Tab-separated table of C-alpha atoms and ligand atoms in Angstrom:
chain	number	residue	atom	x	y	z
A	1	UNK	CA	0.000	0.000	0.000
A	2	UNK	CA	1.366	3.396	-0.882
A	3	UNK	CA	1.591	6.336	1.476
A	4	UNK	CA	-1.485	8.322	2.362
A	5	UNK	CA	0.203	11.693	2.816
A	6	UNK	CA	0.230	14.769	0.585
A	7	UNK	CA	4.025	14.417	0.226
A	8	UNK	CA	5.970	11.888	-1.810
A	9	UNK	CA	8.372	9.276	-0.429
A	10	UNK	CA	11.300	7.836	-2.390
A	11	UNK	CA	13.866	5.307	-1.164
A	12	UNK	CA	17.208	4.340	-2.724
A	13	UNK	CA	18.296	0.737	-2.217
A	14	UNK	CA	20.986	-1.706	-3.265
A	15	UNK	CA	23.898	-3.678	-1.885
A	16	UNK	CA	26.889	-1.733	-0.538
A	17	UNK	CA	28.913	-0.313	-3.433
A	18	UNK	CA	26.044	-0.468	-5.956
A	19	UNK	CA	26.301	3.284	-6.577
A	20	UNK	CA	23.446	4.911	-4.607
A	21	UNK	CA	25.476	7.631	-2.892
A	22	UNK	CA	27.012	8.685	-6.182
A	23	UNK	CA	23.650	10.063	-7.350
A	24	UNK	CA	21.744	11.020	-4.204
A	25	UNK	CA	22.706	14.700	-3.878
A	26	UNK	CA	22.244	15.416	-7.561
A	27	UNK	CA	18.908	13.599	-7.562
A	28	UNK	CA	17.693	15.712	-4.643
A	29	UNK	CA	18.777	18.876	-6.472
A	30	UNK	CA	17.082	17.697	-9.667
A	31	UNK	CA	13.760	17.150	-7.895
A	32	UNK	CA	14.043	20.462	-6.065
A	33	UNK	CA	14.480	22.212	-9.401
A	34	UNK	CA	11.576	20.299	-10.882
A	35	UNK	CA	9.250	20.896	-7.916
A	36	UNK	CA	10.221	24.358	-6.619
A	37	UNK	CA	7.111	24.654	-4.421
A	38	UNK	CA	7.744	21.461	-2.466
A	39	UNK	CA	10.782	21.123	-0.237
A	40	UNK	CA	12.857	18.047	-1.096
A	41	UNK	CA	14.716	16.519	1.844
A	42	UNK	CA	17.432	13.891	1.823
A	43	UNK	CA	17.778	11.569	4.786
A	44	UNK	CA	19.163	8.113	5.526
A	45	UNK	CA	18.781	4.851	7.402
A	46	UNK	CA	19.935	3.745	9.776
A	47	UNK	CA	20.083	7.332	10.981
A	48	UNK	CA	18.235	10.477	10.032
A	49	UNK	CA	17.756	11.641	13.654
A	50	UNK	CA	20.150	12.291	16.555
A	51	UNK	CA	19.150	9.009	18.211
A	52	UNK	CA	19.140	7.174	14.880
A	53	UNK	CA	22.708	8.292	14.150
A	54	UNK	CA	23.824	6.934	17.558
A	55	UNK	CA	22.122	3.642	16.765
A	56	UNK	CA	23.776	3.698	13.328
A	57	UNK	CA	27.242	3.833	14.932
A	58	UNK	CA	26.393	0.825	17.088
A	59	UNK	CA	24.853	-1.061	14.180
A	60	UNK	CA	27.758	-0.480	11.801
A	61	UNK	CA	30.508	-1.145	14.361
A	62	UNK	CA	29.409	-3.565	17.066
A	63	UNK	CA	28.848	-7.278	16.641
A	64	UNK	CA	25.418	-8.311	17.981
A	65	UNK	CA	22.740	-10.964	17.865
A	66	UNK	CA	20.643	-10.971	14.656
A	67	UNK	CA	17.390	-10.183	16.443
A	68	UNK	CA	19.065	-7.316	18.322
A	69	UNK	CA	20.323	-5.957	15.014
A	70	UNK	CA	16.835	-6.071	13.500
A	71	UNK	CA	15.247	-4.496	16.571
A	72	UNK	CA	17.755	-1.642	16.570
A	73	UNK	CA	17.259	-1.048	12.826
A	74	UNK	CA	13.521	-0.794	13.411
A	75	UNK	CA	13.950	1.312	16.568
A	76	UNK	CA	16.003	3.796	14.534
A	77	UNK	CA	13.315	3.649	11.820
A	78	UNK	CA	10.489	4.325	14.283
A	79	UNK	CA	12.292	7.452	15.480
A	80	UNK	CA	13.046	8.471	11.887
A	81	UNK	CA	9.399	8.125	10.879
A	82	UNK	CA	8.126	9.986	13.962
A	83	UNK	CA	10.642	12.833	13.871
A	84	UNK	CA	11.348	13.294	10.172
A	85	UNK	CA	9.434	11.276	7.592
A	86	UNK	CA	5.843	11.553	8.799
A	87	UNK	CA	5.983	15.309	9.561
A	88	UNK	CA	7.652	15.992	6.202
A	89	UNK	CA	5.149	13.916	4.211
A	90	UNK	CA	2.236	15.420	6.170
A	91	UNK	CA	3.334	18.894	5.163
A	92	UNK	CA	3.648	17.920	1.497
A	93	UNK	CA	7.433	17.569	1.253
A	94	UNK	CA	9.288	15.139	-0.965
A	95	UNK	CA	11.432	12.783	1.127
A	96	UNK	CA	14.346	10.849	-0.337
A	97	UNK	CA	15.759	8.247	2.023
A	98	UNK	CA	19.068	6.491	1.463
A	99	UNK	CA	17.598	3.069	2.402
A	100	UNK	CA	14.355	2.140	4.180
A	101	UNK	CA	12.635	-1.113	5.175
A	102	UNK	CA	13.554	-3.083	2.052
A	103	UNK	CA	17.112	-2.981	3.429
A	104	UNK	CA	15.985	-4.799	6.577
A	105	UNK	CA	14.278	-7.501	4.536
A	106	UNK	CA	17.348	-7.785	2.292
A	107	UNK	CA	20.152	-7.605	4.911
A	108	UNK	CA	18.615	-9.012	8.101
A	109	UNK	CA	16.240	-11.330	6.194
A	110	UNK	CA	18.020	-12.410	2.994
A	111	UNK	CA	21.573	-11.894	4.247
A	112	UNK	CA	21.388	-12.973	7.877
A	113	UNK	CA	18.427	-15.334	7.623
A	114	UNK	CA	15.985	-13.660	10.031
A	115	UNK	CA	12.479	-14.988	9.373
A	116	UNK	CA	10.057	-13.108	7.166
A	117	UNK	CA	7.431	-13.428	9.923
A	118	UNK	CA	9.554	-11.513	12.394
A	119	UNK	CA	10.386	-8.825	9.845
A	120	UNK	CA	6.743	-8.495	8.796
A	121	UNK	CA	5.769	-8.127	12.454
A	122	UNK	CA	8.366	-5.400	13.022
A	123	UNK	CA	7.344	-3.600	9.850
A	124	UNK	CA	3.722	-3.631	10.855
A	125	UNK	CA	4.569	-2.498	14.397
A	126	UNK	CA	6.749	0.398	13.287
A	127	UNK	CA	5.117	1.554	10.063
A	128	UNK	CA	1.403	1.370	10.788
A	129	UNK	CA	0.161	4.946	10.687
A	130	UNK	CA	-2.704	6.357	12.788
A	131	UNK	CA	-5.213	5.627	10.001
A	132	UNK	CA	-4.202	1.960	10.012
A	133	UNK	CA	-2.278	2.022	6.730
A	134	UNK	CA	1.290	0.823	6.371
A	135	UNK	CA	3.787	3.555	5.479
A	136	UNK	CA	5.718	2.567	2.349
A	137	UNK	CA	7.732	4.560	-0.180
A	138	UNK	CA	5.804	5.664	-3.276
A	139	UNK	CA	8.889	4.788	-5.280
A	140	UNK	CA	11.920	2.622	-4.535
A	141	UNK	CA	14.907	2.911	-6.833
A	142	UNK	CA	16.891	-0.317	-6.634
A	143	UNK	CA	20.508	-0.296	-7.841
A	144	UNK	CA	21.135	-3.892	-8.828
A	145	UNK	CA	24.702	-5.121	-9.147
A	146	UNK	CA	26.461	-8.503	-8.811
A	147	UNK	CA	28.199	-8.792	-5.431
A	148	UNK	CA	31.628	-9.273	-7.007
A	149	UNK	CA	31.492	-5.955	-8.898
A	150	UNK	CA	30.201	-4.106	-5.827
A	151	UNK	CA	33.002	-5.604	-3.752
A	152	UNK	CA	35.650	-4.469	-6.183
A	153	UNK	CA	34.151	-0.947	-6.357
A	154	UNK	CA	34.068	-0.704	-2.553
A	155	UNK	CA	37.573	-1.983	-2.043
A	156	UNK	CA	38.950	0.865	-4.121
A	157	UNK	CA	37.379	3.628	-2.057
A	158	UNK	CA	36.656	2.845	1.576
A	159	UNK	CA	37.475	1.026	4.786
A	160	UNK	CA	34.767	-1.601	5.271
A	161	UNK	CA	32.247	-1.338	8.137
A	162	UNK	CA	30.658	-4.380	9.825
A	163	UNK	CA	28.349	-5.145	6.884
A	164	UNK	CA	30.905	-4.403	4.198
A	165	UNK	CA	33.225	-6.990	5.784
A	166	UNK	CA	30.698	-9.736	4.976
A	167	UNK	CA	31.636	-12.161	2.221
A	168	UNK	CA	30.348	-12.417	-1.314
A	169	UNK	CA	27.743	-15.076	-0.536
A	170	UNK	CA	26.145	-12.722	2.028
A	171	UNK	CA	25.831	-9.945	-0.555
A	172	UNK	CA	24.468	-12.340	-3.162
A	173	UNK	CA	21.711	-13.343	-0.718
A	174	UNK	CA	21.001	-9.670	0.048
A	175	UNK	CA	20.829	-8.946	-3.676
A	176	UNK	CA	18.462	-11.867	-4.344
A	177	UNK	CA	16.097	-10.722	-1.587
A	178	UNK	CA	16.027	-7.191	-3.035
A	179	UNK	CA	15.226	-8.652	-6.462
A	180	UNK	CA	12.526	-10.919	-5.024
A	181	UNK	CA	10.858	-7.930	-3.365
A	182	UNK	CA	11.111	-5.883	-6.553
A	183	UNK	CA	9.354	-8.660	-8.440
A	184	UNK	CA	6.580	-8.797	-5.856
A	185	UNK	CA	5.916	-5.061	-6.113
A	186	UNK	CA	6.806	-3.850	-9.613
A	187	UNK	CA	4.584	-0.754	-9.241
A	188	UNK	CA	6.755	0.588	-6.440
A	189	UNK	CA	10.200	-0.532	-7.594
A	190	UNK	CA	12.268	1.012	-10.371
A	191	UNK	CA	15.112	-1.390	-11.114
A	192	UNK	CA	18.442	-0.038	-12.345
A	193	UNK	CA	21.104	-2.255	-13.865
A	194	UNK	CA	23.975	-0.702	-11.919
A	195	UNK	CA	26.679	-2.277	-14.111
A	196	UNK	CA	26.055	0.601	-16.529
A	197	UNK	CA	28.150	3.784	-16.506
A	198	UNK	CA	27.420	6.579	-14.026
A	199	UNK	CA	26.347	8.817	-16.924
A	200	UNK	CA	23.907	6.232	-18.243
A	201	UNK	CA	22.441	5.691	-14.781
A	202	UNK	CA	22.059	9.436	-14.279
A	203	UNK	CA	20.135	9.652	-17.541
A	204	UNK	CA	17.834	6.877	-16.337
A	205	UNK	CA	17.277	8.687	-13.032
A	206	UNK	CA	16.437	11.907	-14.858
A	207	UNK	CA	13.848	10.081	-16.944
A	208	UNK	CA	11.928	8.509	-14.045
A	209	UNK	CA	8.419	9.887	-13.916
A	210	UNK	CA	7.622	11.308	-10.496
A	211	UNK	CA	4.179	12.672	-9.747
A	212	UNK	CA	3.877	14.127	-6.276
A	213	UNK	CA	0.429	15.408	-5.311
B	1	ADP	N1	28.072	3.170	-12.504
B	1	ADP	C1	29.263	3.085	-11.912
B	1	ADP	N2	30.306	2.531	-12.564
B	1	ADP	C2	31.516	2.407	-11.955
B	1	ADP	N3	31.792	2.825	-10.700
B	1	ADP	C3	30.779	3.381	-10.000
B	1	ADP	C4	29.475	3.542	-10.565
B	1	ADP	N4	28.679	4.138	-9.650
B	1	ADP	C5	29.444	4.350	-8.564
B	1	ADP	N5	30.702	3.911	-8.768
B	1	ADP	C6	31.833	3.963	-7.825
B	1	ADP	O1	31.667	2.849	-6.931
B	1	ADP	C7	32.009	3.233	-5.613
B	1	ADP	C8	30.814	2.968	-4.688
B	1	ADP	O2	29.753	3.840	-5.063
B	1	ADP	P1	28.742	4.462	-3.986
B	1	ADP	O3	27.879	5.436	-4.714
B	1	ADP	O4	29.496	4.944	-2.789
B	1	ADP	O5	27.912	3.147	-3.599
B	1	ADP	P2	26.808	2.926	-2.462
B	1	ADP	O6	26.386	4.272	-1.952
B	1	ADP	O7	25.697	2.212	-3.157
B	1	ADP	O8	27.456	2.073	-1.422
B	1	ADP	C9	32.441	4.711	-5.692
B	1	ADP	O9	33.838	4.779	-5.821
B	1	ADP	C10	31.789	5.203	-6.955
B	1	ADP	O10	32.508	6.259	-7.559
B	2	TYD	C1	18.523	0.558	6.730
B	2	TYD	C2	19.343	-0.685	6.881
B	2	TYD	C3	20.689	-0.704	6.572
B	2	TYD	N1	21.405	-1.841	6.728
B	2	TYD	C4	22.851	-1.828	6.426
B	2	TYD	C5	23.179	-1.747	4.957
B	2	TYD	C6	24.507	-1.029	4.908
B	2	TYD	O1	25.552	-2.007	4.948
B	2	TYD	C7	24.551	-0.251	6.199
B	2	TYD	C8	24.545	1.254	6.049
B	2	TYD	O2	24.049	1.599	4.839
B	2	TYD	P1	24.662	2.755	3.931
B	2	TYD	O3	24.322	4.071	4.527
B	2	TYD	O4	24.193	2.504	2.550
B	2	TYD	O5	26.205	2.539	4.030
B	2	TYD	P2	27.334	3.406	3.323
B	2	TYD	O6	27.118	4.840	3.698
B	2	TYD	O7	28.559	2.787	3.913
B	2	TYD	O8	27.143	3.164	1.841
B	2	TYD	O9	23.436	-0.687	6.986
B	2	TYD	C9	20.823	-3.004	7.199
B	2	TYD	O10	21.488	-4.034	7.357
B	2	TYD	N2	19.474	-3.007	7.501
B	2	TYD	C10	18.700	-1.886	7.371
B	2	TYD	O11	17.499	-1.921	7.654
C-alpha cells in the first residue's frame, strides 16, 4: 500500500557499493528544481535523527545478535518516521531516504536469515500509521549489481564497516532478496542495472516519472 500523505516518499536501495550515494545529492537537487514549491529533503537509514545516528554507529561497528540488530534497525526507523518522515510527508514535502525497510528484509532477512514473519511483524509495528495504513515509499529505486562488482568498487574507495566486511555469498543473498521484493511489487520498484556507466544511470534517473500530489 502506498503512502497516504500529501508528500511523496522515495527510497534508494541496493547492496553496498552499488552506486546509490554517487547520485543522491544530484537527484535531490534535480527534484528540487523540478518541484520548486515542495521542499525536497534527503535523509538516511539507519540514521536520520540524533538518536538514529547513535544507533547507526552501534549497528555499523558492534557485533550483535541478529534479532538485536533487527530491533535496533527498526527502533532507529520508528524514530526516523516519527521525527522526520511523517511530519515531512504530512506537510507535502518530498522525502528521499538512502535506504528504508527493504534494506531490513534484504540484509537481516536475505543476508542474515531472520524470518520473514519476524520482519513483517516489526514492519507492521513500526510503520502502521494512525489511520491503520502501512507507510511505504511511493517509489523505490533499486541499484542492482552482482556482489563481485560491488566488492571491487568498494575496495577501491573505503574502509569496510561491519556489513561491508561480509563475504560475497552474504551480498548475493542480500541482492536476491532485493530482487525478489522488486518482483513482488513492480509498481513501487524502479530497477536499475547498476553495471552501466554513471552517466547512463544518471540519464535513467532523470527520466523517471515522479508525480507528487
Ligand atoms: N556506474 C558506476 N560505474 C563504476 N563505478 C561506479 C558507478 N557508480 C558508482 N561507482 C563507484 O563505486 C564506488 C561505490 O559507489 P557508492 O555510490 O558509494 O555506492 P553505495 O552508496 O551504493 O554504497 C564509488 O567509488 C563510486 O565512484
Ligand atoms: C537501513 C538498513 C541498513 N542496513 C545496512 C546496509 C549497509 O551495509 C549499512 C549502512 O548503509 P549505507 O548508509 O548505505 O552505508 P554506506 O554509507 O557505507 O554506503 O546498513 C541493514 O542491514 N538493515 C537496514 O534496515
